Amino acid sequence: MADLAPDDYSLERVKQNNSHFSHDPKTGHFVLDPSTLRTTTVDKKQARDQRAAKLAEEYYDFVSPMYEQGWSQNFHYTPLSPGLSIADSMTKYEQDFAKIAGLKKGMKVLDLGCGVGGPARNLARHLGCEIVGVTNNAWLVERGQALTETANLNHLVKHVLGDFMHLPFEDSTFDAAYSFEALCYSPDVSVVYKEAYRVLKPGGTLAFHDFAMTDKYDDHSAEHRKIKNWIEYGNGIMRMPHVQDMRDGLKAAGFGQTIFHEEDMGNRSAPGPWYFGPAGNFFWANNWADLVKVFLMSPFFLFFIANRIYQVLIFLGKRPKEVKMVMDTMWYCCRSIAIGGKLGIFTPLYMFAARKPDHEDKRG
């Protein structure tokens, strides 16, 4: 991780990220200040939005190097395709996603929450469209630019520092916008959808897949609530949206009558489930690279190997105690996602595609 980490990467980043949460030993939940979840005034709403942005930025500051080395430059899950590795399944999935979204050569496309730009480079290379990626994390911009330059795609892919809740672009700038597992970091997804609506040209398309609690999620179930809470904590999300929140948000943004695709893309995964990696299921691995990915995400590695090694190193004074926070966070991330996926109450791959009406008076 050291060769990828930003210059100011330190355990202070870990402390900052975890400081947003406090642990309740009675329930096992990680608790955010309730005032950040419900707002009654403009000032409180702005404070909540700022805290959500800060939480997401600090989370990705300290996990991005691990994601890139342990998973890939594409910071999202993928449905498996028969006979393909995780990496090849991901490439195929992104191209299938782009086909549904209607992305084509010659378009100017916005990537909302672009990470280090893995999907943008794949789609720009495959389609020949111009892609502008926006993220609120300075290190992701710097790292993404370096990777794009190495791939000789500077003429097609740009990386911009900005907040997707307040996009730094003029109205009606883009032919299309897309996102992979990023919009859920907003405390109110409708705000991001409205911003996407604003910067899209009339007739432009917004397509995304995102983390969501499905219609099988029961808020009256203590088990379901705990899993949801652990997913939020392990992934640095302030408030996990429900699928219905997405539908309502798109309607509020102006896309209500123009949704042309809605699907849990995780259901396309075959022969194995999309969550086989975080579940630590080696059976569905197609090559050595897959085996390594699954091993690094498995509860066996995170709890019985990495955690134990760091406990010894901390005891010997070779590592500061805050290192354990990193391992704990990754454990909650992987275990909660695997359990939520198995129960069918959570998916990271819920897709919507909608079109901005050609005329503003059709909004609704």
mmCIF file of C-alpha atoms in Angstrom:
data_model
loop_
_atom_site.group_PDB
_atom_site.id
_atom_site.type_symbol
_atom_site.label_atom_id
_atom_site.label_comp_id
_atom_site.label_asym_id
_atom_site.label_seq_id
_atom_site.Cartn_x
_atom_site.Cartn_y
_atom_site.Cartn_z
ATOM 1 C CA MET A 1 0.000 0.000 0.000
ATOM 2 C CA ALA A 2 2.885 2.369 0.755
ATOM 3 C CA ASP A 3 3.793 2.911 -2.898
ATOM 4 C CA LEU A 4 0.262 4.088 -3.735
ATOM 5 C CA ALA A 5 -0.614 6.057 -0.610
ATOM 6 C CA PRO A 6 -0.844 9.872 -0.764
ATOM 7 C CA ASP A 7 2.007 11.890 0.730
ATOM 8 C CA ASP A 8 -0.040 12.853 3.789
ATOM 9 C CA TYR A 9 -1.375 9.321 4.336
ATOM 10 C CA SER A 10 -1.144 8.621 8.030
ATOM 11 C CA LEU A 11 -2.998 7.007 10.882
ATOM 12 C CA GLU A 12 -4.520 10.411 11.521
ATOM 13 C CA ARG A 13 -6.633 9.687 8.440
ATOM 14 C CA VAL A 14 -7.905 6.549 10.118
ATOM 15 C CA LYS A 15 -8.702 8.444 13.308
ATOM 16 C CA GLN A 16 -10.539 11.140 11.346
ATOM 17 C CA ASN A 17 -12.657 8.625 9.457
ATOM 18 C CA ASN A 18 -13.586 6.644 12.557
ATOM 19 C CA SER A 19 -14.284 9.809 14.555
ATOM 20 C CA HIS A 20 -17.535 10.216 12.618
ATOM 21 C CA PHE A 21 -18.877 7.114 14.382
ATOM 22 C CA SER A 22 -19.221 5.967 17.970
ATOM 23 C CA HIS A 23 -19.757 2.305 18.871
ATOM 24 C CA ASP A 24 -22.714 1.243 21.003
ATOM 25 C CA PRO A 25 -21.658 -2.005 22.738
ATOM 26 C CA LYS A 26 -25.261 -2.818 23.708
ATOM 27 C CA THR A 27 -26.566 -3.000 20.151
ATOM 28 C CA GLY A 28 -23.326 -3.506 18.249
ATOM 29 C CA HIS A 29 -24.237 -0.510 16.084
ATOM 30 C CA PHE A 30 -21.954 2.296 14.969
ATOM 31 C CA VAL A 31 -23.760 5.545 15.653
ATOM 32 C CA LEU A 32 -23.585 8.855 13.832
ATOM 33 C CA ASP A 33 -24.715 12.062 15.488
ATOM 34 C CA PRO A 34 -28.512 11.929 14.909
ATOM 35 C CA SER A 35 -28.489 15.618 13.997
ATOM 36 C CA THR A 36 -26.605 14.707 10.817
ATOM 37 C CA LEU A 37 -29.368 12.399 9.656
ATOM 38 C CA ARG A 38 -32.429 14.636 9.996
ATOM 39 C CA THR A 39 -32.579 18.327 9.199
ATOM 40 C CA THR A 40 -35.120 21.041 9.876
ATOM 41 C CA THR A 41 -33.285 24.187 8.775
ATOM 42 C CA VAL A 42 -31.156 25.237 5.825
ATOM 43 C CA ASP A 43 -28.124 25.658 8.082
ATOM 44 C CA LYS A 44 -28.523 22.156 9.521
ATOM 45 C CA LYS A 45 -28.944 20.712 6.034
ATOM 46 C CA GLN A 46 -25.754 22.421 4.853
ATOM 47 C CA ALA A 47 -23.888 21.127 7.903
ATOM 48 C CA ARG A 48 -25.134 17.598 7.219
ATOM 49 C CA ASP A 49 -24.131 17.786 3.556
ATOM 50 C CA GLN A 50 -20.675 19.062 4.477
ATOM 51 C CA ARG A 51 -20.203 16.266 6.983
ATOM 52 C CA ALA A 52 -21.264 13.644 4.458
ATOM 53 C CA ALA A 53 -18.735 14.987 1.956
ATOM 54 C CA LYS A 54 -16.008 15.016 4.604
ATOM 55 C CA LEU A 55 -16.830 11.470 5.687
ATOM 56 C CA ALA A 56 -16.662 10.185 2.109
ATOM 57 C CA GLU A 57 -13.424 12.064 1.387
ATOM 58 C CA GLU A 58 -11.652 10.797 4.509
ATOM 59 C CA TYR A 59 -12.911 7.256 3.988
ATOM 60 C CA TYR A 60 -11.481 7.109 0.472
ATOM 61 C CA ASP A 61 -8.259 8.750 1.622
ATOM 62 C CA PHE A 62 -7.340 5.730 3.685
ATOM 63 C CA VAL A 63 -8.992 2.847 1.808
ATOM 64 C CA SER A 64 -8.301 3.775 -1.839
ATOM 65 C CA PRO A 65 -4.722 2.442 -1.909
ATOM 66 C CA MET A 66 -5.978 -0.843 -0.441
ATOM 67 C CA TYR A 67 -8.849 -0.997 -2.939
ATOM 68 C CA GLU A 68 -6.530 -0.457 -5.882
ATOM 69 C CA GLN A 69 -3.963 -3.030 -4.797
ATOM 70 C CA GLY A 70 -6.400 -5.627 -3.463
ATOM 71 C CA TRP A 71 -9.255 -5.240 -5.982
ATOM 72 C CA SER A 72 -8.594 -3.102 -9.065
ATOM 73 C CA GLN A 73 -8.627 0.445 -10.435
ATOM 74 C CA ASN A 74 -12.389 0.007 -10.839
ATOM 75 C CA PHE A 75 -13.888 0.707 -7.419
ATOM 76 C CA HIS A 76 -17.105 -1.259 -7.784
ATOM 77 C CA TYR A 77 -18.556 -4.754 -7.614
ATOM 78 C CA THR A 78 -19.569 -6.670 -10.701
ATOM 79 C CA PRO A 79 -21.853 -9.524 -11.719
ATOM 80 C CA LEU A 80 -19.818 -12.521 -12.838
ATOM 81 C CA SER A 81 -19.920 -13.762 -16.417
ATOM 82 C CA PRO A 82 -19.519 -17.485 -17.203
ATOM 83 C CA GLY A 83 -15.898 -18.445 -17.780
ATOM 84 C CA LEU A 84 -14.529 -14.958 -17.083
ATOM 85 C CA SER A 85 -12.303 -13.709 -14.283
ATOM 86 C CA ILE A 86 -13.383 -10.907 -11.974
ATOM 87 C CA ALA A 87 -11.377 -8.394 -14.017
ATOM 88 C CA ASP A 88 -12.794 -9.558 -17.357
ATOM 89 C CA SER A 89 -16.319 -9.765 -15.911
ATOM 90 C CA MET A 90 -15.947 -6.182 -14.752
ATOM 91 C CA THR A 91 -14.815 -4.973 -18.172
ATOM 92 C CA LYS A 92 -17.703 -6.761 -19.867
ATOM 93 C CA TYR A 93 -20.188 -5.471 -17.310
ATOM 94 C CA GLU A 94 -19.105 -1.848 -17.746
ATOM 95 C CA GLN A 95 -19.534 -2.179 -21.492
ATOM 96 C CA ASP A 96 -22.972 -3.787 -21.078
ATOM 97 C CA PHE A 97 -23.895 -0.964 -18.685
ATOM 98 C CA ALA A 98 -22.776 1.616 -21.257
ATOM 99 C CA LYS A 99 -24.922 -0.037 -23.919
ATOM 100 C CA ILE A 100 -28.002 0.196 -21.695
ATOM 101 C CA ALA A 101 -27.160 3.832 -20.934
ATOM 102 C CA GLY A 102 -26.776 4.606 -24.637
ATOM 103 C CA LEU A 103 -23.209 5.896 -24.401
ATOM 104 C CA LYS A 104 -21.667 6.382 -27.845
ATOM 105 C CA LYS A 105 -18.644 7.738 -29.640
ATOM 106 C CA GLY A 106 -18.567 11.518 -29.853
ATOM 107 C CA MET A 107 -20.546 12.084 -26.661
ATOM 108 C CA LYS A 108 -19.335 14.269 -23.813
ATOM 109 C CA VAL A 109 -19.974 12.183 -20.697
ATOM 110 C CA LEU A 110 -19.762 12.924 -16.968
ATOM 111 C CA ASP A 111 -18.533 10.289 -14.487
ATOM 112 C CA LEU A 112 -19.980 11.146 -11.071
ATOM 113 C CA GLY A 113 -17.649 9.945 -8.309
ATOM 114 C CA CYS A 114 -14.985 8.650 -10.685
ATOM 115 C CA GLY A 115 -12.486 7.208 -8.181
ATOM 116 C CA VAL A 116 -9.132 6.727 -9.907
ATOM 117 C CA GLY A 117 -10.899 6.526 -13.269
ATOM 118 C CA GLY A 118 -10.862 2.807 -14.051
ATOM 119 C CA PRO A 119 -14.352 2.690 -15.621
ATOM 120 C CA ALA A 120 -13.778 5.995 -17.441
ATOM 121 C CA ARG A 121 -10.642 4.659 -19.124
ATOM 122 C CA ASN A 122 -12.347 1.386 -20.040
ATOM 123 C CA LEU A 123 -15.350 3.127 -21.585
ATOM 124 C CA ALA A 124 -13.320 5.836 -23.324
ATOM 125 C CA ARG A 125 -11.063 3.176 -24.846
ATOM 126 C CA HIS A 126 -14.027 1.010 -25.875
ATOM 127 C CA LEU A 127 -16.385 3.711 -27.139
ATOM 128 C CA GLY A 128 -14.187 6.666 -28.038
ATOM 129 C CA CYS A 129 -16.319 9.125 -26.074
ATOM 130 C CA GLU A 130 -14.937 12.049 -24.043
ATOM 131 C CA ILE A 131 -15.332 11.472 -20.300
ATOM 132 C CA VAL A 132 -14.947 13.997 -17.489
ATOM 133 C CA GLY A 133 -14.628 12.394 -14.075
ATOM 134 C CA VAL A 134 -15.421 14.334 -10.908
ATOM 135 C CA THR A 135 -14.470 13.407 -7.338
ATOM 136 C CA ASN A 136 -14.151 15.393 -4.118
ATOM 137 C CA ASN A 137 -10.871 13.683 -3.198
ATOM 138 C CA ALA A 138 -7.639 15.387 -4.279
ATOM 139 C CA TRP A 139 -5.541 12.226 -4.082
ATOM 140 C CA LEU A 140 -7.976 10.354 -6.343
ATOM 141 C CA VAL A 141 -7.664 13.148 -8.913
ATOM 142 C CA GLU A 142 -3.866 13.034 -8.783
ATOM 143 C CA ARG A 143 -3.720 9.250 -8.929
ATOM 144 C CA GLY A 144 -6.343 9.091 -11.673
ATOM 145 C CA GLN A 145 -4.495 11.608 -13.829
ATOM 146 C CA ALA A 146 -1.293 9.583 -13.515
ATOM 147 C CA LEU A 147 -3.037 6.352 -14.520
ATOM 148 C CA THR A 148 -4.810 8.046 -17.429
ATOM 149 C CA GLU A 149 -1.525 9.468 -18.692
ATOM 150 C CA THR A 150 0.096 6.029 -18.475
ATOM 151 C CA ALA A 151 -2.812 4.623 -20.509
ATOM 152 C CA ASN A 152 -2.327 7.364 -23.160
ATOM 153 C CA LEU A 153 -5.936 8.476 -22.760
ATOM 154 C CA ASN A 154 -5.402 12.120 -21.753
ATOM 155 C CA HIS A 155 -7.169 13.224 -24.922
ATOM 156 C CA LEU A 156 -10.369 11.447 -23.850
ATOM 157 C CA VAL A 157 -10.416 11.307 -20.031
ATOM 158 C CA LYS A 158 -10.182 14.286 -17.668
ATOM 159 C CA HIS A 159 -10.180 14.295 -13.855
ATOM 160 C CA VAL A 160 -11.790 17.204 -11.996
ATOM 161 C CA LEU A 161 -11.845 17.988 -8.274
ATOM 162 C CA GLY A 162 -15.395 18.843 -7.286
ATOM 163 C CA ASP A 163 -18.467 17.988 -5.234
ATOM 164 C CA PHE A 164 -21.171 16.133 -7.148
ATOM 165 C CA MET A 165 -23.771 17.823 -4.940
ATOM 166 C CA HIS A 166 -22.553 21.159 -6.317
ATOM 167 C CA LEU A 167 -21.118 20.339 -9.718
ATOM 168 C CA PRO A 168 -18.592 22.848 -11.141
ATOM 169 C CA PHE A 169 -20.169 22.804 -14.617
ATOM 170 C CA GLU A 170 -22.585 24.995 -16.559
ATOM 171 C CA ASP A 171 -26.151 23.936 -17.275
ATOM 172 C CA SER A 172 -26.716 21.596 -20.239
ATOM 173 C CA THR A 173 -23.041 20.665 -20.629
ATOM 174 C CA PHE A 174 -23.096 16.868 -21.013
ATOM 175 C CA ASP A 175 -24.761 14.381 -23.346
ATOM 176 C CA ALA A 176 -24.835 11.742 -20.611
ATOM 177 C CA ALA A 177 -23.800 11.100 -17.015
ATOM 178 C CA TYR A 178 -23.111 7.853 -15.208
ATOM 179 C CA SER A 179 -21.915 6.585 -11.848
ATOM 180 C CA PHE A 180 -20.737 3.329 -10.302
ATOM 181 C CA GLU A 181 -21.390 2.955 -6.564
ATOM 182 C CA ALA A 182 -20.799 6.605 -5.665
ATOM 183 C CA LEU A 183 -24.058 8.541 -5.371
ATOM 184 C CA CYS A 184 -24.980 6.666 -2.179
ATOM 185 C CA TYR A 185 -22.362 8.778 -0.371
ATOM 186 C CA SER A 186 -24.715 11.735 -0.610
ATOM 187 C CA PRO A 187 -26.962 12.172 2.463
ATOM 188 C CA ASP A 188 -29.813 12.884 0.042
ATOM 189 C CA VAL A 189 -29.558 11.177 -3.347
ATOM 190 C CA SER A 190 -32.185 13.479 -4.861
ATOM 191 C CA VAL A 191 -29.722 16.388 -4.582
ATOM 192 C CA VAL A 192 -27.185 14.583 -6.779
ATOM 193 C CA TYR A 193 -29.875 13.564 -9.254
ATOM 194 C CA LYS A 194 -30.989 17.196 -9.508
ATOM 195 C CA GLU A 195 -27.427 18.320 -10.174
ATOM 196 C CA ALA A 196 -27.077 15.665 -12.867
ATOM 197 C CA TYR A 197 -30.358 16.852 -14.380
ATOM 198 C CA ARG A 198 -29.046 20.420 -14.424
ATOM 199 C CA VAL A 199 -25.791 19.681 -16.258
ATOM 200 C CA LEU A 200 -27.355 17.283 -18.778
ATOM 201 C CA LYS A 201 -28.456 18.540 -22.157
ATOM 202 C CA PRO A 202 -32.157 18.037 -22.977
ATOM 203 C CA GLY A 203 -32.543 14.400 -23.959
ATOM 204 C CA GLY A 204 -29.380 13.473 -22.052
ATOM 205 C CA THR A 205 -29.182 10.272 -20.026
ATOM 206 C CA LEU A 206 -28.363 9.635 -16.372
ATOM 207 C CA ALA A 207 -27.411 6.012 -15.617
ATOM 208 C CA PHE A 208 -25.987 4.588 -12.427
ATOM 209 C CA HIS A 209 -25.740 1.527 -10.266
ATOM 210 C CA ASP A 210 -25.466 2.034 -6.553
ATOM 211 C CA PHE A 211 -25.508 0.605 -3.057
ATOM 212 C CA ALA A 212 -29.094 0.146 -1.885
ATOM 213 C CA MET A 213 -31.254 -1.691 0.601
ATOM 214 C CA THR A 214 -33.692 -3.733 -1.453
ATOM 215 C CA ASP A 215 -37.427 -4.263 -1.072
ATOM 216 C CA LYS A 216 -36.600 -7.355 1.026
ATOM 217 C CA TYR A 217 -35.078 -5.146 3.723
ATOM 218 C CA ASP A 218 -37.292 -4.937 6.825
ATOM 219 C CA ASP A 219 -36.595 -1.958 9.059
ATOM 220 C CA HIS A 220 -38.484 -3.703 11.875
ATOM 221 C CA SER A 221 -35.897 -6.497 11.902
ATOM 222 C CA ALA A 222 -33.058 -5.905 14.373
ATOM 223 C CA GLU A 223 -30.818 -8.178 12.295
ATOM 224 C CA HIS A 224 -31.516 -6.229 9.105
ATOM 225 C CA ARG A 225 -30.896 -2.897 10.820
ATOM 226 C CA LYS A 226 -27.561 -4.109 12.205
ATOM 227 C CA ILE A 227 -26.390 -5.327 8.789
ATOM 228 C CA LYS A 228 -27.385 -2.008 7.220
ATOM 229 C CA ASN A 229 -25.531 -0.142 9.962
ATOM 230 C CA TRP A 230 -22.390 -2.230 9.499
ATOM 231 C CA ILE A 231 -22.460 -1.632 5.727
ATOM 232 C CA GLU A 232 -22.669 2.104 6.380
ATOM 233 C CA TYR A 233 -19.778 2.008 8.849
ATOM 234 C CA GLY A 234 -17.567 -0.307 6.810
ATOM 235 C CA ASN A 235 -18.050 1.744 3.656
ATOM 236 C CA GLY A 236 -18.067 5.274 5.078
ATOM 237 C CA ILE A 237 -21.684 5.991 4.129
ATOM 238 C CA MET A 238 -23.730 8.417 6.198
ATOM 239 C CA ARG A 239 -27.167 7.134 5.199
ATOM 240 C CA MET A 240 -27.721 4.082 3.037
ATOM 241 C CA PRO A 241 -30.522 4.686 0.520
ATOM 242 C CA HIS A 242 -33.382 2.270 -0.036
ATOM 243 C CA VAL A 243 -34.361 1.469 -3.617
ATOM 244 C CA GLN A 244 -37.530 3.511 -3.077
ATOM 245 C CA ASP A 245 -35.400 6.504 -2.068
ATOM 246 C CA MET A 246 -33.793 6.293 -5.497
ATOM 247 C CA ARG A 247 -37.135 6.151 -7.287
ATOM 248 C CA ASP A 248 -38.467 9.083 -5.281
ATOM 249 C CA GLY A 249 -35.238 11.029 -5.779
ATOM 250 C CA LEU A 250 -35.330 10.605 -9.538
ATOM 251 C CA LYS A 251 -38.936 11.777 -9.593
ATOM 252 C CA ALA A 252 -38.070 14.833 -7.491
ATOM 253 C CA ALA A 253 -35.173 15.639 -9.819
ATOM 254 C CA GLY A 254 -37.361 15.623 -12.928
ATOM 255 C CA PHE A 255 -36.733 12.091 -14.205
ATOM 256 C CA GLY A 256 -39.961 10.605 -12.849
ATOM 257 C CA GLN A 257 -41.644 9.966 -16.206
ATOM 258 C CA THR A 258 -38.491 9.075 -18.121
ATOM 259 C CA ILE A 259 -36.957 6.106 -16.283
ATOM 260 C CA PHE A 260 -36.330 3.563 -19.027
ATOM 261 C CA HIS A 261 -34.323 0.950 -17.122
ATOM 262 C CA GLU A 262 -34.465 -0.340 -13.541
ATOM 263 C CA GLU A 263 -32.717 -3.562 -12.528
ATOM 264 C CA ASP A 264 -30.640 -5.165 -9.814
ATOM 265 C CA MET A 265 -27.657 -5.995 -12.001
ATOM 266 C CA GLY A 266 -26.391 -8.361 -9.334
ATOM 267 C CA ASN A 267 -29.093 -10.790 -10.458
ATOM 268 C CA ARG A 268 -27.202 -11.188 -13.740
ATOM 269 C CA SER A 269 -24.260 -12.783 -11.959
ATOM 270 C CA ALA A 270 -23.583 -16.351 -13.119
ATOM 271 C CA PRO A 271 -22.589 -18.971 -12.327
ATOM 272 C CA GLY A 272 -21.685 -17.563 -8.896
ATOM 273 C CA PRO A 273 -23.131 -14.647 -6.897
ATOM 274 C CA TRP A 274 -21.656 -11.154 -7.107
ATOM 275 C CA TYR A 275 -20.729 -11.318 -3.401
ATOM 276 C CA PHE A 276 -18.522 -14.426 -3.635
ATOM 277 C CA GLY A 277 -15.427 -12.250 -3.074
ATOM 278 C CA PRO A 278 -16.343 -10.662 0.271
ATOM 279 C CA ALA A 279 -17.937 -13.976 1.284
ATOM 280 C CA GLY A 280 -14.538 -15.633 0.881
ATOM 281 C CA ASN A 281 -15.912 -18.284 -1.489
ATOM 282 C CA PHE A 282 -12.957 -19.572 -3.529
ATOM 283 C CA PHE A 283 -15.110 -21.954 -5.576
ATOM 284 C CA TRP A 284 -16.040 -19.300 -8.144
ATOM 285 C CA ALA A 285 -12.488 -17.996 -8.689
ATOM 286 C CA ASN A 286 -11.374 -18.510 -12.304
ATOM 287 C CA ASN A 287 -7.648 -17.797 -12.000
ATOM 288 C CA TRP A 288 -4.879 -17.015 -9.540
ATOM 289 C CA ALA A 289 -5.693 -13.301 -9.561
ATOM 290 C CA ASP A 290 -9.253 -14.114 -8.490
ATOM 291 C CA LEU A 291 -7.971 -16.387 -5.732
ATOM 292 C CA VAL A 292 -5.783 -13.594 -4.373
ATOM 293 C CA LYS A 293 -8.674 -11.101 -4.452
ATOM 294 C CA VAL A 294 -10.994 -13.492 -2.631
ATOM 295 C CA PHE A 295 -8.326 -14.416 -0.088
ATOM 296 C CA LEU A 296 -7.648 -10.769 0.800
ATOM 297 C CA MET A 297 -11.381 -10.132 1.290
ATOM 298 C CA SER A 298 -12.118 -13.353 3.144
ATOM 299 C CA PRO A 299 -13.026 -13.397 6.845
ATOM 300 C CA PHE A 300 -10.259 -15.985 7.313
ATOM 301 C CA PHE A 301 -7.599 -13.521 6.151
ATOM 302 C CA LEU A 302 -9.037 -10.357 7.684
ATOM 303 C CA PHE A 303 -9.779 -11.833 11.104
ATOM 304 C CA PHE A 304 -7.575 -14.863 11.629
ATOM 305 C CA ILE A 305 -4.436 -13.748 9.778
ATOM 306 C CA ALA A 306 -4.165 -9.985 9.268
ATOM 307 C CA ASN A 307 -5.872 -9.084 12.527
ATOM 308 C CA ARG A 308 -3.770 -11.512 14.542
ATOM 309 C CA ILE A 309 -0.528 -10.368 12.908
ATOM 310 C CA TYR A 310 -1.277 -6.735 13.664
ATOM 311 C CA GLN A 311 -2.269 -7.553 17.232
ATOM 312 C CA VAL A 312 1.173 -9.089 17.762
ATOM 313 C CA LEU A 313 2.946 -6.185 16.059
ATOM 314 C CA ILE A 314 0.985 -3.692 18.153
ATOM 315 C CA PHE A 315 1.824 -5.627 21.329
ATOM 316 C CA LEU A 316 5.519 -5.575 20.388
ATOM 317 C CA GLY A 317 5.358 -1.851 19.683
ATOM 318 C CA LYS A 318 6.112 -2.330 15.979
ATOM 319 C CA ARG A 319 2.834 -0.792 14.859
ATOM 320 C CA PRO A 320 0.610 1.819 16.511
ATOM 321 C CA LYS A 321 -2.753 0.623 17.812
ATOM 322 C CA GLU A 322 -4.705 2.672 15.260
ATOM 323 C CA VAL A 323 -3.690 0.203 12.536
ATOM 324 C CA LYS A 324 -6.288 -2.172 13.956
ATOM 325 C CA MET A 325 -8.963 0.366 13.004
ATOM 326 C CA VAL A 326 -8.110 -0.210 9.347
ATOM 327 C CA MET A 327 -8.517 -3.970 9.657
ATOM 328 C CA ASP A 328 -11.731 -3.599 11.667
ATOM 329 C CA THR A 329 -13.192 -1.277 9.042
ATOM 330 C CA MET A 330 -12.342 -3.654 6.201
ATOM 331 C CA TRP A 331 -13.777 -6.598 8.162
ATOM 332 C CA TYR A 332 -17.095 -4.802 8.709
ATOM 333 C CA CYS A 333 -17.086 -3.745 5.054
ATOM 334 C CA CYS A 334 -16.624 -7.242 3.631
ATOM 335 C CA ARG A 335 -18.666 -9.237 6.130
ATOM 336 C CA SER A 336 -21.710 -6.961 6.118
ATOM 337 C CA ILE A 337 -21.814 -6.798 2.324
ATOM 338 C CA ALA A 338 -21.551 -10.580 2.021
ATOM 339 C CA ILE A 339 -24.286 -11.188 4.607
ATOM 340 C CA GLY A 340 -26.552 -8.509 3.145
ATOM 341 C CA GLY A 341 -26.077 -10.008 -0.311
ATOM 342 C CA LYS A 342 -26.823 -13.546 0.863
ATOM 343 C CA LEU A 343 -30.027 -12.386 2.565
ATOM 344 C CA GLY A 344 -31.043 -10.380 -0.487
ATOM 345 C CA ILE A 345 -31.621 -7.238 1.587
ATOM 346 C CA PHE A 346 -28.688 -5.354 0.051
ATOM 347 C CA THR A 347 -27.156 -4.911 -3.374
ATOM 348 C CA PRO A 348 -24.308 -2.690 -4.587
ATOM 349 C CA LEU A 349 -25.539 -3.052 -8.167
ATOM 350 C CA TYR A 350 -29.017 -1.508 -8.329
ATOM 351 C CA MET A 351 -29.247 0.281 -11.664
ATOM 352 C CA PHE A 352 -31.441 3.076 -12.930
ATOM 353 C CA ALA A 353 -31.296 4.795 -16.292
ATOM 354 C CA ALA A 354 -33.413 7.845 -17.056
ATOM 355 C CA ARG A 355 -33.544 10.540 -19.682
ATOM 356 C CA LYS A 356 -33.832 14.287 -19.221
ATOM 357 C CA PRO A 357 -36.948 15.391 -21.109
ATOM 358 C CA ASP A 358 -36.442 17.331 -24.322
ATOM 359 C CA HIS A 359 -38.654 20.109 -22.964
ATOM 360 C CA GLU A 360 -38.616 21.456 -19.409
ATOM 361 C CA ASP A 361 -42.400 21.568 -19.203
ATOM 362 C CA LYS A 362 -42.425 17.749 -19.245
ATOM 363 C CA ARG A 363 -40.613 17.489 -15.921
ATOM 364 C CA GLY A 364 -42.375 15.365 -13.399
#
